[in-house]
CSV table of C-alpha atoms in Angstrom, one decimal:
chain,number,residue,atom,x,y,z
Z,1,VAL,CA,14.9,-12.5,1.2
Z,2,ALA,CA,13.5,-9.3,-0.8
Z,3,LEU,CA,16.9,-7.2,-1.2
Z,4,GLN,CA,19.1,-10.9,-1.4
Z,5,ALA,CA,16.4,-11.9,-4.8
Z,6,ALA,CA,16.7,-8.2,-6.0
Z,7,GLY,CA,20.9,-8.7,-5.7
Z,8,GLU,CA,20.9,-12.4,-7.6
Z,9,ALA,CA,18.4,-11.0,-10.1
Z,10,VAL,CA,21.0,-7.3,-10.6
Z,11,ARG,CA,23.7,-9.8,-11.2
Z,12,ALA,CA,22.4,-12.1,-12.9
Z,13,ILE,CA,21.7,-9.3,-16.0
Z,14,GLY,CA,25.3,-7.8,-15.3
Z,15,ILE,CA,24.7,-4.3,-13.8
Z,16,ARG,CA,26.6,-2.8,-10.8
Z,17,ALA,CA,24.5,-1.8,-8.2
Z,18,GLN,CA,24.6,-1.3,-4.2
Z,19,LEU,CA,21.5,-2.4,-3.0
Z,20,ARG,CA,20.8,-0.6,1.3
Z,21,GLU,CA,16.9,-1.7,2.4
Z,22,THR,CA,15.6,1.1,3.8
Z,23,VAL,CA,12.6,3.2,3.0
Z,24,PHE,CA,12.1,4.7,-0.3
Z,25,TRP,CA,11.2,8.1,1.2
Z,26,ARG,CA,15.0,8.1,3.0
Z,27,ILE,CA,17.0,8.8,-0.9
Z,28,ASP,CA,19.2,11.6,1.2
Z,29,GLU,CA,19.9,9.8,4.1
Z,30,THR,CA,20.7,6.2,2.5
Z,31,LEU,CA,23.3,8.4,-0.6
Z,32,GLY,CA,24.5,10.2,2.2
Z,33,ALA,CA,25.4,7.9,4.5
Z,34,LEU,CA,26.7,5.9,1.3
Z,35,GLY,CA,29.3,9.3,0.5
Z,36,VAL,CA,27.2,9.1,-3.1
Z,37,SER,CA,25.7,12.8,-4.7
Z,38,GLN,CA,24.5,12.1,-7.9
Z,39,ILE,CA,23.1,8.3,-9.3
Z,40,ASP,CA,22.5,7.3,-12.5
Z,41,GLY,CA,18.8,6.1,-11.7
Z,42,VAL,CA,15.8,4.7,-10.1
Z,43,LEU,CA,13.6,2.5,-10.5
Z,44,PHE,CA,10.5,1.8,-8.2
Z,45,ASP,CA,8.1,-0.7,-7.4
Z,46,LEU,CA,4.5,0.6,-5.3
Z,47,GLY,CA,2.8,-3.2,-5.8
Z,48,ALA,CA,2.9,-5.1,-2.6
Z,49,SER,CA,4.7,-8.1,-2.7
Z,50,SER,CA,3.5,-12.0,-3.1
Z,51,ARG,CA,5.4,-12.7,-0.3
Z,52,GLN,CA,3.3,-10.1,1.3
Z,53,ILE,CA,0.0,-10.1,-0.1
Z,54,ASP,CA,0.3,-14.4,0.8
Z,55,ASP,CA,0.9,-14.0,3.9
Z,56,PRO,CA,-2.2,-14.2,5.9
Z,57,ALA,CA,-0.4,-12.6,9.1
Z,58,ARG,CA,0.4,-9.4,6.8
Z,59,GLY,CA,-3.5,-8.7,6.1
Z,60,PHE,CA,-2.9,-7.8,2.8
Z,61,SER,CA,-5.4,-10.0,1.3
Z,62,TYR,CA,-9.2,-10.4,1.5
Z,63,LEU,CA,-8.8,-14.3,0.0
Z,64,LYS,CA,-7.2,-15.6,3.9
Z,65,ASP,CA,-9.0,-14.1,6.6
Z,66,GLY,CA,-6.0,-12.6,8.8
Z,67,PRO,CA,-5.8,-10.0,11.4
Z,68,LEU,CA,-6.7,-5.8,9.8
Z,69,ASP,CA,-2.5,-5.6,9.8
Z,70,MET,CA,-1.1,-4.1,5.8
Z,71,ARG,CA,1.9,-2.8,7.5
Z,72,MET,CA,4.1,-1.8,4.7
Z,73,GLY,CA,6.5,-1.4,7.9
Z,74,ALA,CA,6.7,-0.9,11.7
Z,75,GLY,CA,4.7,1.1,12.3
Z,76,CYS,CA,2.4,1.6,15.1
Z,77,ARG,CA,-1.7,2.2,13.6
Z,78,THR,CA,-2.8,-0.9,11.7
Z,79,ALA,CA,-5.3,-1.2,9.6
Z,80,SER,CA,-7.9,-2.1,12.1
Z,81,ASP,CA,-7.2,1.1,13.4
Z,82,ILE,CA,-8.6,3.1,10.1
Z,83,ILE,CA,-11.8,0.9,10.3
Z,84,ASN,CA,-12.3,0.8,12.9
Z,85,ALA,CA,-11.7,4.2,13.9
Z,86,ALA,CA,-11.8,6.4,11.2
Z,87,GLY,CA,-15.2,8.5,10.4
Z,88,TYR,CA,-17.9,8.1,7.4
Z,89,ASP,CA,-15.9,11.2,5.8
Z,90,ASP,CA,-13.0,10.1,6.3
Z,91,LEU,CA,-14.0,6.3,5.0
Z,92,LEU,CA,-15.2,7.8,2.4
Z,93,ARG,CA,-12.3,10.1,1.0
Z,94,ILE,CA,-9.8,6.3,1.3
Z,95,PHE,CA,-12.4,4.4,-0.8
Z,96,ARG,CA,-13.2,6.8,-3.8
Z,97,ASP,CA,-9.5,8.3,-3.7
Z,98,TYR,CA,-7.1,5.5,-3.2
Z,99,GLY,CA,-9.8,2.8,-4.3
Z,100,GLU,CA,-11.6,5.3,-7.0
Z,101,GLU,CA,-14.2,2.6,-5.6
Z,102,ARG,CA,-18.3,3.4,-6.7
Z,103,ARG,CA,-19.9,2.7,-4.0
Z,104,SER,CA,-17.9,4.0,-1.4
Z,105,SER,CA,-20.8,5.7,0.7
Z,106,ALA,CA,-22.2,2.2,0.9
Z,107,ILE,CA,-19.0,0.7,2.5
Z,108,GLY,CA,-18.4,3.3,4.8
Z,109,ARG,CA,-22.7,3.3,5.6
Z,110,ALA,CA,-21.9,-0.7,6.3
Z,111,ILE,CA,-19.0,-0.8,8.7
Z,112,CYS,CA,-19.7,2.2,10.5
Z,113,LEU,CA,-23.0,-0.1,11.1
Z,114,ARG,CA,-21.1,-2.4,11.9
Z,115,ARG,CA,-18.8,-1.5,13.9
Z,116,GLY,CA,-21.3,-0.3,16.2
Z,117,GLN,CA,-22.5,-3.4,16.8
Z,118,GLU,CA,-19.0,-5.0,17.6
Z,119,PRO,CA,-15.5,-4.2,17.0
Z,120,ILE,CA,-14.5,-5.6,12.7
Z,121,ARG,CA,-11.2,-7.8,13.5
Z,122,GLY,CA,-10.0,-9.4,11.2
Z,123,THR,CA,-10.0,-9.9,7.2
Z,124,ALA,CA,-12.6,-12.0,6.7
Z,125,ASP,CA,-15.2,-9.8,8.8
Z,126,LEU,CA,-14.4,-7.3,6.8
Z,127,VAL,CA,-15.0,-8.4,3.5
Z,128,LYS,CA,-18.4,-9.7,4.8
Z,129,ILE,CA,-19.3,-6.5,5.1
Z,130,ILE,CA,-18.4,-5.4,1.6
Z,131,ARG,CA,-20.0,-8.8,0.4
Z,132,SER,CA,-23.3,-7.2,1.9
Z,133,VAL,CA,-23.6,-4.8,-0.2
Z,134,ILE,CA,-21.9,-4.7,-3.5
Z,135,PRO,CA,-22.9,-7.3,-6.3
Z,136,PRO,CA,-21.6,-10.5,-5.6
Z,137,ASP,CA,-20.3,-10.6,-9.3
Z,138,GLN,CA,-18.3,-7.1,-8.4
Z,139,SER,CA,-17.0,-8.8,-5.6
Z,140,GLN,CA,-13.0,-10.0,-6.6
Z,141,LYS,CA,-12.2,-6.3,-8.2
Z,142,THR,CA,-14.1,-4.5,-5.0
Z,143,LEU,CA,-12.9,-6.3,-2.6
Z,144,ALA,CA,-8.9,-5.5,-4.6
Z,145,ARG,CA,-9.6,-1.6,-4.6
Z,146,ILE,CA,-11.0,-1.0,-0.9
Z,147,PHE,CA,-8.4,-3.2,0.4
Z,148,GLN,CA,-5.3,-1.0,-1.9
Z,149,ALA,CA,-6.6,2.2,-0.5
Z,150,ILE,CA,-7.1,0.6,3.3
Z,151,ARG,CA,-3.1,0.1,2.3
Z,152,ILE,CA,-2.3,3.2,0.8
Z,153,GLU,CA,-4.2,5.4,3.5
Z,154,LEU,CA,-2.6,3.4,6.0
Z,155,ASN,CA,1.9,3.6,5.0
Z,156,GLU,CA,1.3,6.9,3.6
Z,157,GLU,CA,2.2,5.8,0.2
Z,158,LEU,CA,1.4,8.9,-2.0
Z,159,SER,CA,3.5,11.2,0.5
Z,160,HIS,CA,6.1,9.3,0.2
Z,161,LEU,CA,6.5,8.5,-2.6
Z,162,SER,CA,6.5,12.4,-3.8
Z,163,GLU,CA,9.1,13.1,-0.8
Z,164,ALA,CA,10.8,10.2,-3.1
Z,165,LEU,CA,10.8,11.4,-6.0
Z,166,GLU,CA,11.7,15.0,-5.7
Z,167,GLN,CA,14.9,13.6,-3.3
Z,168,ALA,CA,15.2,11.1,-6.3
Z,169,VAL,CA,15.4,14.2,-9.3
Z,170,ASN,CA,17.6,16.2,-6.7
Z,171,HIS,CA,20.2,13.6,-7.2
Z,172,LEU,CA,20.2,12.0,-11.0
Z,173,LYS,CA,23.2,12.7,-13.3
Z,174,SER,CA,22.5,14.5,-16.6
Z,175,GLY,CA,20.4,11.9,-18.8
Z,176,ALA,CA,19.4,10.0,-15.3
Z,177,ARG,CA,16.3,8.1,-15.7
Z,178,ILE,CA,13.7,7.7,-13.1
Z,179,GLY,CA,11.6,4.5,-13.4
Z,180,VAL,CA,8.5,3.9,-11.4
Z,181,ILE,CA,6.2,0.5,-11.3
Z,182,SER,CA,2.4,1.1,-10.5
Z,183,TYR,CA,-0.2,-1.7,-10.4
Z,184,HIS,CA,-3.3,1.0,-9.4
Z,185,SER,CA,-4.3,4.2,-11.1
């Protein structure tokens, strides 16, 4: 669906492009399969789509109950694996580094305490735990940062972005550009 929408948007503004569905850190492989060695530009859109966020079954949203999944692709590990198995220090690192969350410590402790009693089963369970340790007027922003942090960790987004940028630079023609759309700091 996303690829079809991108194709329609590109055609509507008259840009000549070849669109392929693949993971963005496989630029070398994808261009090689197309017989392309140099490109005019690359646009990376790092945000999760509203289609992903709006589907409770994907587990990306803190607004609707769903499984703790958050996988962008078909990986084996899920957000549940992180929430229910990562040590306190790992949770602290994830929330602090990828969510820039000031209350990482309190949230990590609350998660560890709760999962010591029973596994955290879904997004609503996680939301309840987080809300138990933060001021009510700050819950939306904190929830957004924590869910973002888990998604980034699970999908290894920053290491994949680094790989993709390096590969893209190696294929750029002289004067070509790379654009990156980011929805977080």
